[in-house]
Tab-separated table of C-alpha atoms in Angstrom:
chain	number	residue	atom	x	y	z
A	1	MET	CA	-251.142	86.969	-42.976
A	2	ASP	CA	-250.782	83.238	-42.293
A	3	LEU	CA	-248.937	83.911	-39.022
A	4	ASP	CA	-251.588	86.377	-37.853
A	5	LYS	CA	-254.367	83.909	-38.705
A	6	ALA	CA	-252.622	81.097	-36.813
A	7	CYS	CA	-252.040	83.309	-33.749
A	8	ARG	CA	-255.673	84.371	-33.649
A	9	ALA	CA	-256.882	80.776	-33.967
A	10	HIS	CA	-254.494	78.997	-31.574
A	11	GLY	CA	-252.946	81.736	-29.460
A	12	THR	CA	-249.733	83.678	-29.806
A	13	TRP	CA	-247.567	81.288	-27.779
A	14	LYS	CA	-249.119	78.069	-29.090
A	15	VAL	CA	-248.050	78.349	-32.730
A	16	ASN	CA	-245.668	75.596	-33.855
A	17	PHE	CA	-243.131	76.873	-36.358
A	18	ARG	CA	-241.822	74.603	-39.055
A	19	SER	CA	-238.309	73.257	-38.913
A	20	LYS	CA	-236.019	73.811	-41.873
A	21	ASN	CA	-234.747	70.230	-41.546
A	22	HIS	CA	-238.161	68.540	-41.739
A	23	TRP	CA	-240.296	70.855	-43.877
A	24	ALA	CA	-239.898	72.014	-47.455
A	25	PRO	CA	-239.319	75.787	-47.819
A	26	THR	CA	-242.464	77.348	-49.269
A	27	PHE	CA	-244.141	80.753	-49.401
A	28	ARG	CA	-247.320	81.990	-51.041
A	29	PHE	CA	-248.315	85.088	-53.023
A	30	PRO	CA	-252.047	85.672	-52.354
A	31	GLU	CA	-252.544	88.696	-54.650
A	32	GLY	CA	-253.427	86.997	-57.897
A	33	LYS	CA	-254.848	90.119	-59.553
A	34	HIS	CA	-251.369	91.652	-59.765
A	35	MET	CA	-249.806	88.646	-61.536
A	36	ARG	CA	-249.360	88.436	-65.277
A	37	VAL	CA	-248.202	85.356	-67.170
A	38	GLN	CA	-246.357	85.679	-70.462
A	39	ARG	CA	-245.283	82.832	-72.731
A	40	LEU	CA	-241.665	83.076	-73.843
A	41	ALA	CA	-241.298	79.881	-75.871
A	42	ARG	CA	-243.109	76.639	-76.537
A	43	ARG	CA	-242.250	75.256	-73.087
A	44	TRP	CA	-241.224	78.330	-71.117
A	45	GLY	CA	-243.054	81.281	-69.617
A	46	GLN	CA	-242.617	83.974	-67.006
A	47	ILE	CA	-244.774	85.504	-64.289
A	48	ASN	CA	-244.357	88.708	-62.309
A	49	LEU	CA	-244.721	88.039	-58.599
A	50	PRO	CA	-245.441	91.019	-56.297
A	51	LYS	CA	-242.274	92.350	-54.603
A	52	PHE	CA	-240.329	89.486	-56.159
A	53	GLY	CA	-240.015	90.331	-59.847
A	54	LEU	CA	-240.127	88.212	-62.982
A	55	VAL	CA	-239.812	84.456	-62.482
A	56	ARG	CA	-239.169	82.141	-65.405
A	57	PHE	CA	-240.769	78.711	-65.219
A	58	ARG	CA	-241.444	75.688	-67.394
A	59	MET	CA	-244.899	76.283	-68.876
A	60	THR	CA	-246.333	72.996	-70.124
A	61	ARG	CA	-249.911	74.220	-70.703
A	62	GLU	CA	-252.017	77.358	-70.679
A	63	ILE	CA	-253.214	78.826	-67.398
A	64	GLY	CA	-256.869	78.485	-68.406
A	65	GLY	CA	-258.501	80.734	-65.819
A	66	THR	CA	-258.218	83.665	-63.448
A	67	ILE	CA	-255.132	83.560	-61.228
A	68	ARG	CA	-255.998	83.507	-57.528
A	69	SER	CA	-252.591	82.885	-55.943
A	70	ALA	CA	-249.140	81.445	-56.573
A	71	THR	CA	-246.899	79.333	-54.364
A	72	LEU	CA	-243.159	78.749	-54.597
A	73	THR	CA	-242.136	75.410	-53.091
A	74	ARG	CA	-238.841	73.647	-52.708
A	75	GLU	CA	-238.956	69.862	-52.571
A	76	SER	CA	-236.384	69.669	-49.807
A	77	VAL	CA	-233.514	71.643	-48.370
A	78	HIS	CA	-231.360	70.606	-51.340
A	79	GLY	CA	-234.115	70.099	-53.940
A	80	GLN	CA	-235.506	72.072	-56.842
A	81	TRP	CA	-237.967	74.970	-56.781
A	82	PHE	CA	-241.483	74.573	-58.191
A	83	LEU	CA	-244.168	77.133	-58.994
A	84	SER	CA	-247.811	76.249	-58.339
A	85	ILE	CA	-250.470	78.627	-59.701
A	86	LEU	CA	-254.014	78.438	-58.312
A	87	VAL	CA	-256.598	79.469	-60.917
A	88	GLU	CA	-260.365	79.718	-61.000
A	89	ASP	CA	-261.277	77.762	-64.119
A	90	GLY	CA	-265.038	78.161	-63.815
A	91	VAL	CA	-265.652	74.440	-64.363
A	92	LEU	CA	-268.712	73.233	-62.449
A	93	GLU	CA	-268.952	69.793	-60.895
A	94	ALA	CA	-270.125	67.316	-63.507
A	95	THR	CA	-272.827	64.672	-63.189
A	96	CYS	CA	-271.813	61.075	-63.650
A	97	ASP	CA	-273.571	58.538	-65.845
A	98	PRO	CA	-275.508	56.215	-63.467
A	99	ALA	CA	-275.118	53.336	-65.928
A	100	LEU	CA	-271.403	53.103	-65.137
A	101	PRO	CA	-270.445	50.263	-62.768
A	102	THR	CA	-269.410	50.649	-59.129
A	103	VAL	CA	-266.150	49.462	-57.649
A	104	GLY	CA	-264.588	48.889	-54.239
A	105	ILE	CA	-260.926	49.629	-53.587
A	106	ASP	CA	-258.809	47.974	-50.902
A	107	ARG	CA	-255.564	49.830	-50.202
A	108	GLY	CA	-252.778	47.534	-49.087
A	109	VAL	CA	-249.060	47.287	-48.450
A	110	THR	CA	-248.150	44.390	-50.738
A	111	VAL	CA	-250.464	45.595	-53.527
A	112	ALA	CA	-251.250	49.296	-53.572
A	113	LEU	CA	-254.812	49.040	-54.944
A	114	ALA	CA	-256.970	45.904	-55.144
A	115	ARG	CA	-260.260	46.309	-57.008
A	116	SER	CA	-263.491	44.400	-56.444
A	117	ASP	CA	-263.464	43.186	-60.070
A	118	GLY	CA	-260.264	41.236	-59.408
A	119	ARG	CA	-257.781	43.662	-60.949
A	120	MET	CA	-254.648	44.733	-59.079
A	121	MET	CA	-253.068	48.145	-59.569
A	122	ASP	CA	-249.513	48.468	-58.327
A	123	ARG	CA	-246.113	49.818	-59.324
A	124	ASP	CA	-242.573	49.697	-57.992
A	125	PHE	CA	-241.557	53.228	-57.062
A	126	THR	CA	-237.895	52.355	-56.552
A	127	SER	CA	-235.594	49.747	-58.017
A	128	PRO	CA	-233.385	47.413	-55.937
A	129	SER	CA	-230.273	49.219	-57.139
A	130	GLU	CA	-231.712	52.588	-56.066
A	131	SER	CA	-232.621	51.197	-52.651
A	132	ALA	CA	-229.094	49.870	-52.181
A	133	ARG	CA	-227.607	53.180	-53.298
A	134	LEU	CA	-229.874	55.086	-50.902
A	135	VAL	CA	-228.721	52.972	-47.954
A	136	LYS	CA	-225.098	53.487	-48.976
A	137	LEU	CA	-225.520	57.260	-49.213
A	138	GLN	CA	-227.262	57.469	-45.848
A	139	ARG	CA	-224.442	55.577	-44.144
A	140	GLN	CA	-221.920	57.734	-45.949
A	141	ALA	CA	-223.664	60.931	-44.839
A	142	ALA	CA	-223.703	59.729	-41.233
A	143	ARG	CA	-219.900	59.433	-41.301
A	144	GLN	CA	-219.398	62.792	-43.030
A	145	ARG	CA	-221.333	64.850	-40.485
A	146	GLY	CA	-218.220	65.227	-38.334
A	147	PRO	CA	-217.665	65.314	-34.548
A	148	ARG	CA	-219.772	67.401	-32.208
A	149	THR	CA	-218.582	70.881	-31.293
A	150	PRO	CA	-217.571	71.288	-27.619
A	151	LYS	CA	-219.790	74.320	-26.875
A	152	GLY	CA	-223.137	73.914	-28.558
A	153	GLY	CA	-223.080	70.151	-28.933
A	154	ARG	CA	-224.167	70.384	-32.592
A	155	ARG	CA	-222.376	69.014	-35.617
A	156	GLU	CA	-221.199	71.365	-38.314
A	157	PRO	CA	-222.227	70.111	-41.777
A	158	SER	CA	-219.352	69.620	-44.187
A	159	LYS	CA	-219.422	70.141	-47.945
A	160	ARG	CA	-219.179	66.402	-48.554
A	161	TRP	CA	-222.172	65.860	-46.263
A	162	GLN	CA	-224.147	68.464	-48.213
A	163	ARG	CA	-223.297	66.759	-51.512
A	164	SER	CA	-224.433	63.423	-50.096
A	165	GLN	CA	-227.694	65.022	-48.962
A	166	GLN	CA	-228.270	66.376	-52.455
A	167	GLN	CA	-227.861	62.886	-53.929
A	168	ILE	CA	-230.237	61.445	-51.296
A	169	ALA	CA	-232.811	64.137	-52.084
A	170	LYS	CA	-232.522	63.305	-55.783
A	171	LEU	CA	-233.360	59.634	-55.159
A	172	HIS	CA	-236.283	60.589	-52.916
A	173	ARG	CA	-237.532	62.976	-55.605
A	174	ARG	CA	-237.617	60.158	-58.140
A	175	GLN	CA	-239.703	58.030	-55.770
A	176	ARG	CA	-242.166	60.866	-55.142
A	177	GLN	CA	-242.544	61.599	-58.838
A	178	ARG	CA	-243.256	57.949	-59.656
A	179	ARG	CA	-245.737	57.730	-56.787
A	180	ASP	CA	-247.527	60.906	-57.889
A	181	ASP	CA	-247.646	59.639	-61.464
A	182	PHE	CA	-249.157	56.323	-60.366
A	183	THR	CA	-251.811	57.864	-58.121
A	184	ALA	CA	-252.840	60.423	-60.751
A	185	LYS	CA	-253.172	57.834	-63.526
A	186	ALA	CA	-255.023	55.365	-61.294
A	187	ALA	CA	-257.459	58.043	-60.102
A	188	THR	CA	-258.113	59.219	-63.657
A	189	GLU	CA	-258.820	55.699	-64.906
A	190	LEU	CA	-261.138	54.838	-62.017
A	191	THR	CA	-263.193	58.048	-62.091
A	192	ARG	CA	-263.741	57.898	-65.846
A	193	THR	CA	-265.066	54.331	-65.818
A	194	HIS	CA	-267.076	54.150	-62.561
A	195	SER	CA	-269.994	56.022	-61.050
A	196	VAL	CA	-269.347	55.084	-57.394
A	197	ILE	CA	-265.981	54.308	-55.789
A	198	ALA	CA	-265.971	52.924	-52.257
A	199	LEU	CA	-262.888	52.990	-50.026
A	200	GLU	CA	-262.051	52.348	-46.406
A	201	SER	CA	-261.935	55.300	-44.051
A	202	LEU	CA	-258.349	54.927	-42.848
A	203	GLN	CA	-256.767	57.141	-40.211
A	204	ILE	CA	-253.314	57.056	-41.797
A	205	THR	CA	-251.792	59.464	-39.270
A	206	ASN	CA	-252.780	57.223	-36.376
A	207	MET	CA	-251.798	54.065	-38.243
A	208	THR	CA	-248.242	55.295	-38.824
A	209	LYS	CA	-247.445	56.411	-35.294
A	210	LYS	CA	-244.418	55.063	-33.488
A	211	ALA	CA	-244.722	52.064	-31.227
A	212	THR	CA	-245.570	52.995	-27.635
A	213	PRO	CA	-242.813	52.118	-25.125
A	214	LYS	CA	-243.708	49.433	-22.565
A	215	PRO	CA	-242.090	49.997	-19.163
A	216	ASP	CA	-240.844	46.911	-17.347
A	217	PRO	CA	-242.701	46.624	-14.014
A	218	ASP	CA	-239.933	44.504	-12.503
A	219	GLN	CA	-237.051	46.801	-13.505
A	220	PRO	CA	-237.656	50.541	-13.051
A	221	GLY	CA	-236.183	52.520	-15.932
A	222	ALA	CA	-236.136	49.505	-18.284
A	223	PHE	CA	-238.565	48.734	-21.093
A	224	LEU	CA	-240.032	45.569	-22.560
A	225	HIS	CA	-239.725	44.518	-26.183
A	226	ASN	CA	-242.469	46.323	-28.147
A	227	ARG	CA	-241.502	45.326	-31.720
A	228	ALA	CA	-240.607	48.910	-32.592
A	229	ALA	CA	-238.471	47.853	-35.566
A	230	GLN	CA	-241.361	45.907	-37.135
A	231	LYS	CA	-243.724	48.832	-36.554
A	232	SER	CA	-241.282	51.242	-38.183
A	233	GLY	CA	-241.022	48.975	-41.221
A	234	LEU	CA	-244.809	48.791	-41.487
A	235	ASN	CA	-245.058	52.579	-41.253
A	236	ARG	CA	-242.552	53.023	-44.064
A	237	ALA	CA	-244.414	50.502	-46.233
A	238	ILE	CA	-247.753	52.274	-45.673
A	239	LEU	CA	-246.363	55.703	-46.448
A	240	ALA	CA	-244.475	54.391	-49.496
A	241	LYS	CA	-247.735	53.268	-51.175
A	242	GLY	CA	-249.229	56.762	-51.109
A	243	TRP	CA	-252.655	55.973	-49.638
A	244	GLY	CA	-253.388	59.589	-48.775
A	245	LYS	CA	-252.201	60.928	-52.121
A	246	PHE	CA	-254.412	58.467	-53.956
A	247	LEU	CA	-257.527	59.618	-52.072
A	248	LEU	CA	-256.606	63.254	-52.720
A	249	ALA	CA	-256.145	62.592	-56.445
A	250	LEU	CA	-259.405	60.641	-56.522
A	251	ARG	CA	-261.368	63.532	-55.037
A	252	HIS	CA	-259.748	65.960	-57.453
A	253	GLN	CA	-260.606	63.912	-60.543
A	254	ALA	CA	-264.144	63.255	-59.276
A	255	ARG	CA	-264.908	66.978	-59.644
A	256	TYR	CA	-264.629	66.642	-63.419
A	257	THR	CA	-266.433	63.310	-63.819
A	258	GLY	CA	-269.106	63.447	-61.094
A	259	THR	CA	-268.027	60.147	-59.562
A	260	ARG	CA	-269.185	59.652	-55.979
A	261	ILE	CA	-266.476	58.801	-53.446
A	262	VAL	CA	-267.829	56.780	-50.509
A	263	LEU	CA	-265.811	56.131	-47.348
A	264	VAL	CA	-266.919	53.146	-45.265
A	265	PRO	CA	-265.683	51.861	-41.879
A	266	ALA	CA	-262.622	49.661	-42.185
A	267	ALA	CA	-263.468	47.303	-39.318
A	268	PHE	CA	-263.492	43.581	-40.256
A	269	THR	CA	-263.561	44.149	-44.037
A	270	SER	CA	-260.569	41.834	-44.458
A	271	GLN	CA	-261.948	39.144	-42.094
A	272	ARG	CA	-265.561	38.993	-43.351
A	273	CYS	CA	-266.549	36.507	-46.016
A	274	HIS	CA	-268.241	38.146	-48.981
A	275	GLN	CA	-270.387	35.067	-49.716
A	276	CYS	CA	-271.896	34.204	-46.308
A	277	GLY	CA	-270.904	37.183	-44.147
A	278	HIS	CA	-269.066	35.078	-41.564
A	279	THR	CA	-266.476	37.186	-39.727
A	280	CYS	CA	-263.564	35.404	-38.143
A	281	LYS	CA	-259.868	36.065	-37.706
A	282	GLU	CA	-259.073	32.512	-38.859
A	283	ASN	CA	-260.551	33.257	-42.317
A	284	ARG	CA	-257.234	34.814	-43.321
A	285	ASP	CA	-254.941	31.874	-43.949
A	286	SER	CA	-252.160	34.196	-45.048
A	287	GLN	CA	-251.633	37.687	-46.365
A	288	ALA	CA	-252.966	36.809	-49.832
A	289	VAL	CA	-255.330	33.853	-49.244
A	290	PHE	CA	-258.847	34.124	-47.819
A	291	SER	CA	-260.598	30.880	-46.867
A	292	CYS	CA	-263.918	31.013	-45.026
A	293	THR	CA	-264.115	28.530	-42.155
A	294	GLN	CA	-267.902	28.306	-42.398
A	295	CYS	CA	-268.839	28.080	-46.101
A	296	GLY	CA	-265.437	27.171	-47.549
A	297	HIS	CA	-265.301	30.130	-49.945
A	298	THR	CA	-261.735	30.868	-51.104
A	299	ALA	CA	-260.509	33.983	-52.892
A	300	HIS	CA	-257.713	36.488	-52.919
A	301	ALA	CA	-257.758	38.268	-49.568
A	302	ASP	CA	-257.515	41.760	-51.065
A	303	THR	CA	-260.249	41.044	-53.627
A	304	ASN	CA	-262.567	39.721	-50.908
A	305	ALA	CA	-261.948	42.858	-48.849
A	306	ALA	CA	-262.640	45.058	-51.893
A	307	LEU	CA	-265.961	43.262	-52.452
A	308	ASN	CA	-266.948	43.900	-48.829
A	309	ILE	CA	-266.005	47.557	-49.200
A	310	GLN	CA	-268.106	47.814	-52.355
A	311	ALA	CA	-271.120	46.219	-50.650
A	312	ASP	CA	-270.805	48.537	-47.626
A	313	GLY	CA	-270.593	51.562	-49.912
A	314	LEU	CA	-273.743	50.564	-51.789
A	315	ARG	CA	-275.586	50.004	-48.501
A	316	HIS	CA	-274.606	53.513	-47.442
A	317	LEU	CA	-276.100	54.936	-50.635
A	318	ASP	CA	-279.251	52.790	-50.507
A	319	ALA	CA	-279.941	53.726	-46.892
A	320	GLN	CA	-279.350	57.403	-47.768
A	321	VAL	CA	-276.835	57.761	-44.995
A	322	PRO	CA	-274.864	61.029	-45.193
A	323	VAL	CA	-271.513	59.995	-46.602
A	324	ASN	CA	-268.536	61.770	-45.093
A	325	THR	CA	-265.828	62.562	-47.655
A	326	GLY	CA	-264.061	65.126	-45.472
A	327	PRO	CA	-261.403	64.783	-42.814
A	328	ARG	CA	-263.849	63.687	-40.108
A	329	GLN	CA	-264.246	60.011	-39.268
A	330	PRO	CA	-267.495	58.393	-40.530
A	331	PRO	CA	-269.761	56.363	-38.228
A	332	LYS	CA	-268.242	53.131	-37.002
A	333	THR	CA	-271.231	50.963	-37.996
A	334	PRO	CA	-273.114	51.581	-41.248
A	335	THR	CA	-276.902	51.822	-41.212
A	336	ILE	CA	-278.415	48.936	-43.209
A	337	ARG	CA	-281.908	49.139	-44.623
């Protein structure tokens, strides 16, 4: 069904199939009316999947609604299998208390979340010993892959290489679980205590693209230095903080609390002074210090940016500008009343 839908939408010969080396194996069961869940013990249950049979899974809570579909997902090629059940719980979107305060959130690389009230929300998703072990395992796996075959030019994976990949996947799984735990807890805390949450509209996919090669005009076939290593490090730091997962968790929790999520343009929020509005690149003395060259106001750079984001979000609401919370990009300049 998914393949037929993709072919009709994009054309038969324009469908990009997923690679087993870069995508987690997953498949979906859309016929929820034929599924029955039975509890076996305090923490275990089983479900009958169509044309698949009974599947035992760790059941931590009741289903709490009508089953619409189920999805089996594997974290990686060597990871564990997980069962995700989509249910219709019948819970309507709540209305938030307007007396609750508003807050602006600045997502960063050094600190994951900086709030406009001065609080910082961050967590280390990996320890130094785990990072060192991950580098060691990756170098070890590169040596264990073996020489290239003479015909196909591909390397045959050995059993030792597969064991190393399993250990690498285990370390990556720990990082993902800690990141998911942090984003879920942060989103729950923010939505329960605030009526409006303003964030920057960041195009994370475009921000984490590879550096564009710069051809050397004097030497055909050669390229100039484009700081590709620094750009790769920045991309890894952005993706490690889980900016996209935090916004997804925030929207999910807002359904149950009624909190409004406002996305504002990200241009010059880190260079604009919150006190006088002066915008200048020299206002940022360093990554963490903001010092206005016009009025002399000093503050933490992330806190100043969060205050600007909060003010822009409130101006959006006051001017009754349609706020875009979907995948489209909002207007570049907000309308101010």
